[in-house]
Amino acid sequence: MEKVIVGNKKSACIIYLADLVHNYAAKGPHTFPINVGYVASYTKKHYGERVDIHLFKFPKDLIDAIDKKKPHVVGLGNYTWNLDINNKIISYVKSLSKDILTVYGGPDYPVAYQDKIRYFKERPCLDFYVINQGEKGFLHLMERYFRSGCIEDMKKSPMQNCSFYDKNMDKVIESDSYEYIEDLNDIPSPYLNGILDDFFQFSLIPVIETDRGCPYSCTYCAWGKASQNRIFSFDIERVKQEIAYIVRNIKKTNILYIADANFGIFERDVKIAEFIRESRDRHGYPRHLSISGAKGTPDRMIKIAEILSDMISVTSSFQTMDPMVTKNIKRQNIDIDEFKKVQNYFNKKGISTYSELILGLPGETKESHLKGLRELFDYNSAGISCYNLRMLGGSELDTPENRKMFGIRTKHRLIDGGFGKYSDIYSIEDEEMALSTNTMEESEILFFRPIHFLTQFLWNYKYYLELLFFL
């Protein structure tokens, strides 16, 4: 492959970035590839015409592009729903040329050092993993790539915000420090600069971030860890401009997704909600807004819900109602009295709400989970979503120490719709689920399958709801 030289306009570095989802049988709903959009915008800002960046959402489109013109770099957003197809793609890429640089980014990267070594050994075709925020790490990667043009030379010293495996030393190499983008406005908007324009032709849900990060440390989740429990914000005027741009260009969906971990945590979120309401009233979009509401600002969430009313379902997620389990997972739940106040208010106003519980969390028992369900029924939570504990890569819970401490034993199951045949590549995704702990046997977890089904069918879908109130 032709070596890329910085400044040689005839040899722009061809970069393919993808946030892949399976669309072989499952047609969605899927979202805009905002993650790689940010990375592309930031890289383009610094390198301009030196880079030729293309974005992809669907596996077949990426494979066809690779076959048509080999890239110098392939970067893939890596999460639980696309782990297998990503591995298949980079294996295919390396079969075409060992010189193509392969990069992953995203939360699905182990916490424990020995797990990191295993991770790279299981993926011999992966060259680098960009840690946490993707923009800075990928930029550092490209800086070194332009200097050397050789993958082995790139691994001669640690690289900030990146991780790689040195097979000669049998070590994973990372820098001692991490560099965050404190001012998110330094990242050009991939909507406003047109990088995401091509995706308006698909039935994809536009995604925006008004801020990035999470102040909480729930061990089953990787959101807070990725930001060191800090929150960084985009300028509110930029957020409004992005929403207005989406309104002007949207074609095939009536949904907007705000990807904040805790929308409503800041007072300015009320102003954002007002702007979205105005957009809906004037232009008819969005008809539905998907948010994860903040749990520590109940009065503000009431105000936001009043503004958005029929556009949203308000989430008041507990995950567990047991104080000991809450402590085990380092979670802070909403105060029960505040929850009752909010819940009663929303029910009177006819605003849709729902709560969440996770089955199999550390310390949870059959009795405590049943008690939690009864409490949510008694609090008249309009919807109760029950999930089984899923071991997410990059989370604190997904470490050998925590697995041993809480006796977590798992099995893998197929992900609904997570499969496909793309050209000659076959891919099937799976997820790792907790099937027993030192406080809950497998038979007890399985005991809840019909209960969770009936909760969904009778309570959430409201079949026989009146009878349930009577009983």
Coordinates of C-alpha atoms in Angstrom, one line a residue:
M1 CA 0.0 0.0 0.0
E2 CA 1.2 3.5 -0.8
K3 CA 2.8 5.2 2.2
V4 CA 1.0 8.4 3.4
I5 CA 3.2 11.5 3.7
V6 CA 1.9 14.5 5.6
G7 CA 1.4 17.4 3.2
N8 CA 1.4 15.2 0.1
K9 CA -2.1 16.2 -1.3
K10 CA -1.9 13.5 -3.9
S11 CA -1.8 10.9 -1.1
A12 CA -4.5 11.9 1.3
C13 CA -4.9 9.3 4.1
I14 CA -8.1 7.3 3.4
I15 CA -10.0 6.7 6.7
Y16 CA -13.1 4.5 7.1
L17 CA -14.9 5.1 10.4
A18 CA -18.0 3.0 11.3
D19 CA -20.5 2.6 14.1
L20 CA -21.9 -0.8 12.9
V21 CA -25.3 -2.3 13.5
H22 CA -26.8 -5.4 12.1
N23 CA -29.4 -4.7 9.4
Y24 CA -29.6 -8.2 7.8
A25 CA -32.9 -9.0 9.5
A26 CA -33.5 -6.4 12.1
K27 CA -34.2 -3.0 10.5
G28 CA -34.0 -0.9 13.6
P29 CA -34.6 1.4 15.2
H30 CA -31.0 2.4 14.8
T31 CA -29.3 5.8 15.4
F32 CA -27.1 8.2 13.5
P33 CA -23.3 7.3 13.9
I34 CA -22.7 10.4 16.0
N35 CA -19.7 8.9 17.8
V36 CA -17.6 8.5 14.7
G37 CA -19.1 11.7 13.4
Y38 CA -17.4 13.5 16.3
V39 CA -14.1 11.7 15.6
A40 CA -14.2 12.5 11.9
S41 CA -15.0 16.2 12.6
Y42 CA -12.2 16.6 15.1
T43 CA -9.7 14.8 12.8
K44 CA -10.8 16.8 9.8
K45 CA -10.4 20.1 11.8
H46 CA -6.7 19.3 12.4
Y47 CA -5.7 17.7 9.2
G48 CA -8.1 19.1 6.5
E49 CA -7.3 17.8 3.1
R50 CA -4.6 15.5 4.4
V51 CA -7.4 13.0 5.4
D52 CA -10.2 11.6 3.3
I53 CA -12.8 10.3 5.8
H54 CA -15.8 8.2 5.1
L55 CA -18.5 7.1 7.6
F56 CA -20.5 3.9 7.7
K57 CA -23.4 2.5 9.7
F58 CA -24.1 -0.8 8.0
P59 CA -21.7 -3.7 7.5
K60 CA -22.3 -4.3 3.8
D61 CA -21.7 -0.7 2.9
L62 CA -18.3 -0.8 4.7
I63 CA -17.3 -4.1 3.1
D64 CA -18.2 -2.8 -0.4
A65 CA -16.2 0.4 0.2
I66 CA -13.2 -1.6 1.4
D67 CA -13.4 -3.9 -1.7
K68 CA -13.7 -0.9 -4.0
K69 CA -10.8 1.1 -2.5
K70 CA -8.6 -0.1 0.3
P71 CA -8.3 2.4 3.2
H72 CA -5.2 3.3 5.1
V73 CA -7.1 3.3 8.4
V74 CA -10.2 1.5 9.6
G75 CA -11.7 2.7 12.9
L76 CA -14.7 1.0 14.5
G77 CA -17.0 2.1 17.4
N78 CA -17.0 -1.0 19.7
Y79 CA -19.9 -1.9 22.0
T80 CA -21.8 -5.0 23.1
W81 CA -24.1 -5.1 20.0
N82 CA -21.4 -5.2 17.4
L83 CA -18.4 -7.0 18.9
D84 CA -18.5 -10.0 16.6
I85 CA -19.0 -8.1 13.3
N86 CA -16.2 -5.7 14.3
N87 CA -13.8 -8.6 14.8
K88 CA -14.9 -10.1 11.5
I89 CA -14.3 -6.8 9.7
I90 CA -10.8 -6.2 11.0
S91 CA -9.9 -9.8 10.2
Y92 CA -11.1 -9.3 6.6
V93 CA -9.2 -6.0 6.4
K94 CA -5.9 -7.6 7.6
S95 CA -6.4 -10.4 5.0
L96 CA -6.2 -7.8 2.3
S97 CA -3.3 -5.9 3.7
K98 CA -1.3 -6.1 7.0
D99 CA -0.5 -2.4 6.5
I100 CA -4.0 -1.2 7.1
L101 CA -4.2 0.3 10.6
T102 CA -7.1 -1.1 12.6
V103 CA -8.5 0.8 15.6
Y104 CA -11.4 0.3 18.1
G105 CA -12.9 2.9 20.3
G106 CA -15.8 2.8 22.8
P107 CA -16.6 1.5 26.3
D108 CA -16.3 -2.3 25.6
Y109 CA -12.7 -2.5 26.8
P110 CA -11.6 -4.4 30.0
V111 CA -10.7 -2.7 33.2
A112 CA -8.4 -5.3 34.6
Y113 CA -4.8 -5.4 33.2
Q114 CA -4.7 -9.2 32.6
D115 CA -8.1 -9.0 30.8
K116 CA -6.6 -6.4 28.5
I117 CA -3.8 -8.7 27.5
R118 CA -6.4 -11.5 26.9
Y119 CA -8.5 -9.0 24.9
F120 CA -5.7 -8.2 22.4
K121 CA -4.6 -11.8 22.1
E122 CA -8.1 -12.8 21.2
R123 CA -8.0 -10.1 18.5
P124 CA -4.7 -10.4 16.8
C125 CA -5.9 -8.2 13.9
L126 CA -6.5 -5.2 16.2
D127 CA -3.7 -2.7 16.3
F128 CA -4.9 0.0 18.8
Y129 CA -7.7 0.7 21.2
V130 CA -8.7 4.4 21.8
I131 CA -9.7 4.8 25.4
N132 CA -12.7 6.8 26.7
Q133 CA -13.2 10.0 24.7
G134 CA -12.5 9.1 21.1
E135 CA -11.5 12.4 19.5
K136 CA -8.1 13.0 21.3
G137 CA -7.0 9.5 21.2
F138 CA -7.7 9.1 17.5
L139 CA -5.9 12.4 16.8
H140 CA -2.8 11.2 18.7
L141 CA -3.0 8.0 16.7
M142 CA -3.0 9.8 13.4
E143 CA -0.2 12.1 14.5
R144 CA 2.0 9.1 15.1
Y145 CA 0.8 7.4 11.9
F146 CA 1.7 10.4 9.8
R147 CA 5.2 10.5 11.4
S148 CA 6.0 6.9 10.8
G149 CA 3.6 5.3 8.4
C150 CA 4.5 1.9 10.0
I151 CA 2.4 0.2 12.6
E152 CA 5.3 -1.4 14.4
D153 CA 7.1 1.9 14.6
M154 CA 3.9 3.4 16.1
K155 CA 4.2 1.0 19.0
K156 CA 7.7 1.9 20.1
S157 CA 6.5 4.1 23.0
P158 CA 3.2 4.7 24.9
M159 CA 0.6 6.9 23.3
Q160 CA -1.7 9.1 25.2
N161 CA -5.4 8.0 25.3
C162 CA -4.5 4.8 23.5
S163 CA -3.8 1.2 24.4
F164 CA -1.9 -1.4 22.4
Y165 CA -0.3 -4.8 22.8
D166 CA 3.4 -5.4 22.5
K167 CA 3.7 -9.0 21.6
N168 CA 7.5 -9.1 22.1
M169 CA 7.1 -7.9 25.7
D170 CA 3.7 -9.6 26.1
K171 CA 2.4 -6.4 27.6
V172 CA -0.4 -3.9 27.1
I173 CA 1.1 -0.5 26.8
E174 CA -0.7 2.7 27.9
S175 CA 0.4 6.1 28.9
D176 CA 0.4 7.2 32.6
S177 CA -1.9 10.2 32.0
Y178 CA -5.1 10.8 30.1
E179 CA -6.1 14.0 28.3
Y180 CA -9.7 15.0 28.2
I181 CA -11.3 17.6 25.9
E182 CA -12.5 20.0 28.6
D183 CA -14.2 22.4 26.1
L184 CA -16.4 20.2 24.0
N185 CA -17.0 23.1 21.6
D186 CA -13.5 22.4 20.3
I187 CA -15.1 19.4 18.5
P188 CA -16.8 20.7 15.3
S189 CA -20.5 19.7 15.1
P190 CA -20.8 16.7 12.6
Y191 CA -24.3 18.0 11.9
L192 CA -23.5 21.6 11.2
N193 CA -20.5 20.8 9.0
G194 CA -22.5 18.3 6.9
I195 CA -20.5 15.2 7.8
L196 CA -23.6 13.3 8.8
D197 CA -25.8 14.6 5.9
D198 CA -25.8 11.2 4.0
F199 CA -27.5 9.5 6.9
F200 CA -30.7 11.5 6.7
Q201 CA -31.6 9.3 3.7
F202 CA -32.0 6.3 6.0
S203 CA -34.6 5.5 8.7
L204 CA -32.1 6.4 11.4
I205 CA -32.8 8.4 14.6
P206 CA -30.8 11.5 15.0
V207 CA -28.7 11.7 18.2
I208 CA -27.4 14.8 19.9
E209 CA -25.4 15.4 23.0
T210 CA -26.0 18.5 25.1
D211 CA -23.4 17.3 27.5
R212 CA -21.0 14.3 28.0
G213 CA -20.2 12.2 31.0
C214 CA -21.9 11.0 34.2
P215 CA -21.3 12.0 37.8
Y216 CA -22.3 8.6 39.2
S217 CA -20.2 5.4 39.6
C218 CA -22.7 2.5 39.1
T219 CA -20.5 -0.5 38.8
Y220 CA -22.7 -2.3 36.2
C221 CA -22.3 0.7 33.8
A222 CA -19.2 2.2 32.0
W223 CA -20.7 5.7 31.5
G224 CA -19.2 7.4 34.6
K225 CA -15.9 5.7 34.4
A226 CA -15.3 7.0 30.9
S227 CA -15.6 10.6 32.1
Q228 CA -14.0 10.1 35.5
N229 CA -17.4 11.0 36.9
R230 CA -17.3 14.5 35.4
I231 CA -19.7 16.2 33.0
F232 CA -18.6 18.3 30.1
S233 CA -21.1 20.5 28.2
F234 CA -21.6 21.8 24.7
D235 CA -22.6 25.4 24.3
I236 CA -26.4 25.8 24.4
E237 CA -26.5 27.8 21.2
R238 CA -24.7 25.1 19.4
V239 CA -27.2 22.5 20.7
K240 CA -30.1 24.7 19.4
Q241 CA -28.4 25.1 16.0
E242 CA -28.0 21.3 15.8
I243 CA -31.7 20.7 16.6
A244 CA -32.7 23.3 14.0
Y245 CA -30.5 21.7 11.4
I246 CA -32.0 18.3 12.1
V247 CA -35.5 19.7 11.9
R248 CA -34.7 21.2 8.4
N249 CA -33.2 17.9 7.1
I250 CA -35.1 15.1 8.7
K251 CA -37.0 12.8 6.3
K252 CA -37.7 9.3 7.7
T253 CA -38.3 9.5 11.4
N254 CA -40.2 11.5 14.0
I255 CA -37.9 10.7 16.9
L256 CA -35.0 12.6 18.4
Y257 CA -32.6 11.0 20.8
I258 CA -30.7 13.0 23.4
A259 CA -27.8 10.9 24.5
D260 CA -27.1 12.6 27.8
A261 CA -26.7 10.4 30.8
N262 CA -28.8 12.7 33.0
F263 CA -30.9 15.2 31.0
G264 CA -32.3 17.7 33.5
I265 CA -29.2 17.8 35.7
F266 CA -28.6 21.4 34.7
E267 CA -30.9 24.4 34.8
R268 CA -30.2 25.1 31.2
D269 CA -31.8 21.8 30.2
V270 CA -35.2 23.5 30.8
K271 CA -34.3 26.0 28.0
I272 CA -33.3 23.2 25.7
A273 CA -36.6 21.5 26.4
E274 CA -38.4 24.8 25.6
F275 CA -36.6 25.0 22.3
I276 CA -37.5 21.4 21.4
R277 CA -41.2 22.1 22.3
E278 CA -41.1 25.2 20.1
S279 CA -39.7 23.1 17.2
R280 CA -42.4 20.5 17.6
D281 CA -45.1 23.1 17.7
R282 CA -43.8 25.0 14.6
H283 CA -42.5 22.1 12.5
G284 CA -44.1 18.9 13.8
Y285 CA -40.7 17.4 14.8
P286 CA -39.8 15.7 17.0
R287 CA -43.0 13.9 17.8
H288 CA -41.2 11.8 20.4
L289 CA -38.1 12.6 22.4
S290 CA -36.0 9.9 24.0
I291 CA -34.1 11.0 27.1
S292 CA -32.5 9.5 30.2
G293 CA -33.8 11.8 33.0
A294 CA -31.7 13.1 35.9
K295 CA -32.7 11.4 39.2
G296 CA -31.3 14.1 41.5
T297 CA -33.4 17.1 40.3
P298 CA -37.1 16.0 40.7
D299 CA -38.5 19.6 40.6
R300 CA -36.6 20.3 37.4
M301 CA -37.7 17.1 35.8
I302 CA -41.3 18.0 36.6
K303 CA -40.8 21.3 34.8
I304 CA -39.2 19.6 31.8
A305 CA -42.0 17.0 31.7
E306 CA -44.6 19.8 31.7
I307 CA -42.9 21.4 28.7
L308 CA -42.4 18.3 26.7
S309 CA -45.6 16.5 28.0
D310 CA -46.8 14.1 25.3
M311 CA -43.3 13.9 23.6
I312 CA -41.6 11.9 26.3
S313 CA -41.8 9.1 28.8
V314 CA -40.1 10.1 32.1
T315 CA -37.7 7.5 33.5
S316 CA -37.3 7.1 37.3
S317 CA -34.9 4.2 37.3
F318 CA -34.0 2.5 40.6
Q319 CA -32.4 -0.8 39.3
T320 CA -32.9 -2.1 42.8
M321 CA -35.0 -1.1 45.8
D322 CA -32.7 -2.8 48.3
P323 CA -30.3 -0.5 50.2
M324 CA -27.6 -3.1 50.5
V325 CA -27.6 -3.8 46.8
T326 CA -27.5 -0.1 46.1
K327 CA -24.4 0.1 48.2
N328 CA -22.8 -2.9 46.4
I329 CA -23.2 -1.3 43.0
K330 CA -22.2 2.2 44.2
R331 CA -25.5 3.7 43.1
Q332 CA -27.4 6.7 44.5
N333 CA -31.2 6.3 44.0
I334 CA -33.8 9.0 44.0
D335 CA -35.3 9.6 47.5
I336 CA -38.5 7.6 47.8
D337 CA -40.6 10.5 49.1
E338 CA -39.4 12.6 46.1
F339 CA -40.2 9.7 43.8
K340 CA -43.7 9.4 45.2
K341 CA -44.2 13.2 44.7
V342 CA -43.0 13.1 41.1
Q343 CA -44.9 10.0 40.3
N344 CA -48.2 11.3 41.7
Y345 CA -47.8 14.5 39.9
F346 CA -47.1 12.8 36.5
N347 CA -50.0 10.4 36.9
K348 CA -52.4 13.4 37.6
K349 CA -51.1 15.2 34.5
G350 CA -51.3 12.0 32.3
I351 CA -47.6 12.1 31.6
S352 CA -46.1 8.7 30.8
T353 CA -43.5 7.4 33.2
Y354 CA -41.7 4.2 33.9
S355 CA -39.2 2.7 36.3
E356 CA -36.5 0.0 35.9
L357 CA -35.2 -2.9 37.9
I358 CA -32.3 -5.2 37.1
L359 CA -32.5 -8.8 38.2
G360 CA -29.3 -10.4 39.5
L361 CA -27.4 -7.4 40.9
P362 CA -24.8 -8.2 43.6
G363 CA -26.6 -8.9 46.9
E364 CA -30.1 -9.1 45.4
T365 CA -32.2 -12.0 46.5
K366 CA -35.4 -13.5 45.3
E367 CA -37.2 -11.9 48.2
S368 CA -35.7 -8.5 47.8
H369 CA -36.5 -8.4 44.0
L370 CA -40.1 -9.4 44.7
K371 CA -40.3 -6.8 47.4
G372 CA -39.0 -4.2 45.0
L373 CA -41.6 -5.1 42.4
R374 CA -44.4 -4.8 45.0
E375 CA -43.2 -1.4 46.1
L376 CA -43.2 -0.1 42.5
F377 CA -46.7 -1.4 42.0
D378 CA -47.8 0.2 45.3
Y379 CA -46.2 3.5 44.2
N380 CA -48.3 3.3 41.0
S381 CA -45.3 3.5 38.7
A382 CA -47.0 3.6 35.3
G383 CA -44.5 1.3 33.7
I384 CA -42.0 -1.2 35.2
S385 CA -39.2 -2.5 32.9
C386 CA -37.4 -5.5 34.3
Y387 CA -34.0 -6.5 32.9
N388 CA -31.5 -9.3 33.6
L389 CA -28.0 -8.2 34.7
R390 CA -25.8 -7.9 31.6
M391 CA -22.0 -8.0 32.0
L392 CA -20.9 -4.9 30.1
G393 CA -17.3 -4.7 29.0
G394 CA -15.6 -1.7 30.5
S395 CA -17.7 -1.7 33.7
E396 CA -16.3 -2.1 37.1
L397 CA -18.5 -5.1 37.7
D398 CA -16.9 -6.9 34.8
T399 CA -13.7 -7.6 36.6
P400 CA -12.3 -10.9 38.1
E401 CA -12.4 -9.4 41.6
N402 CA -16.1 -8.4 41.4
R403 CA -17.1 -11.7 39.8
K404 CA -15.4 -13.6 42.6
M405 CA -16.6 -11.3 45.4
F406 CA -20.3 -11.6 44.4
G407 CA -20.2 -15.1 43.0
I408 CA -21.4 -14.0 39.6
R409 CA -21.7 -16.9 37.2
T410 CA -22.8 -16.3 33.6
K411 CA -24.0 -17.7 30.4
H412 CA -24.1 -16.2 26.9
R413 CA -27.3 -15.8 24.8
L414 CA -27.9 -14.5 21.3
I415 CA -28.8 -10.8 20.8
D416 CA -32.2 -10.4 19.1
G417 CA -31.5 -9.4 15.5
G418 CA -27.8 -9.4 16.1
F419 CA -26.7 -11.5 13.1
G420 CA -26.2 -11.3 9.4
K421 CA -24.4 -12.4 6.3
Y422 CA -22.6 -9.6 4.5
S423 CA -20.8 -10.6 1.3
D424 CA -18.8 -13.6 2.5
I425 CA -18.8 -12.6 6.2
Y426 CA -21.1 -14.3 8.7
S427 CA -21.6 -12.7 12.1
I428 CA -23.6 -13.6 15.2
E429 CA -23.6 -11.4 18.3
D430 CA -24.1 -12.7 21.9
E431 CA -24.3 -11.1 25.3
E432 CA -23.1 -12.3 28.7
M433 CA -25.8 -12.5 31.3
A434 CA -25.6 -13.2 35.0
L435 CA -27.4 -16.5 35.7
S436 CA -26.6 -16.8 39.4
T437 CA -24.8 -15.0 42.2
N438 CA -23.9 -15.9 45.8
T439 CA -27.3 -14.6 46.9
M440 CA -29.5 -15.8 44.0
E441 CA -29.5 -19.3 42.5
E442 CA -30.1 -20.0 38.8
S443 CA -33.5 -21.4 39.6
E444 CA -34.5 -18.2 41.4
I445 CA -33.5 -16.0 38.4
L446 CA -35.4 -18.3 36.1
F447 CA -38.4 -18.1 38.5
F448 CA -38.8 -14.4 37.5
R449 CA -39.2 -15.0 33.7
P450 CA -43.0 -15.5 33.8
I451 CA -43.3 -12.7 36.4
H452 CA -41.5 -10.2 34.3
F453 CA -43.5 -11.3 31.2
L454 CA -46.8 -10.8 33.0
T455 CA -45.6 -7.5 34.4
Q456 CA -44.9 -6.3 30.9
F457 CA -48.1 -7.8 29.5
L458 CA -50.6 -7.0 32.2
W459 CA -49.1 -3.8 33.8
N460 CA -47.1 -2.0 31.2
Y461 CA -49.4 -2.9 28.2
K462 CA -52.3 -2.3 30.6
Y463 CA -54.2 -5.5 29.8
Y464 CA -56.4 -6.2 32.8
L465 CA -54.9 -3.2 34.6
E466 CA -58.2 -2.5 36.4
L467 CA -58.3 -6.1 37.7
L468 CA -54.7 -5.7 39.0
F469 CA -55.7 -2.5 40.9
F470 CA -58.7 -4.4 42.4
L471 CA -56.5 -7.3 43.5

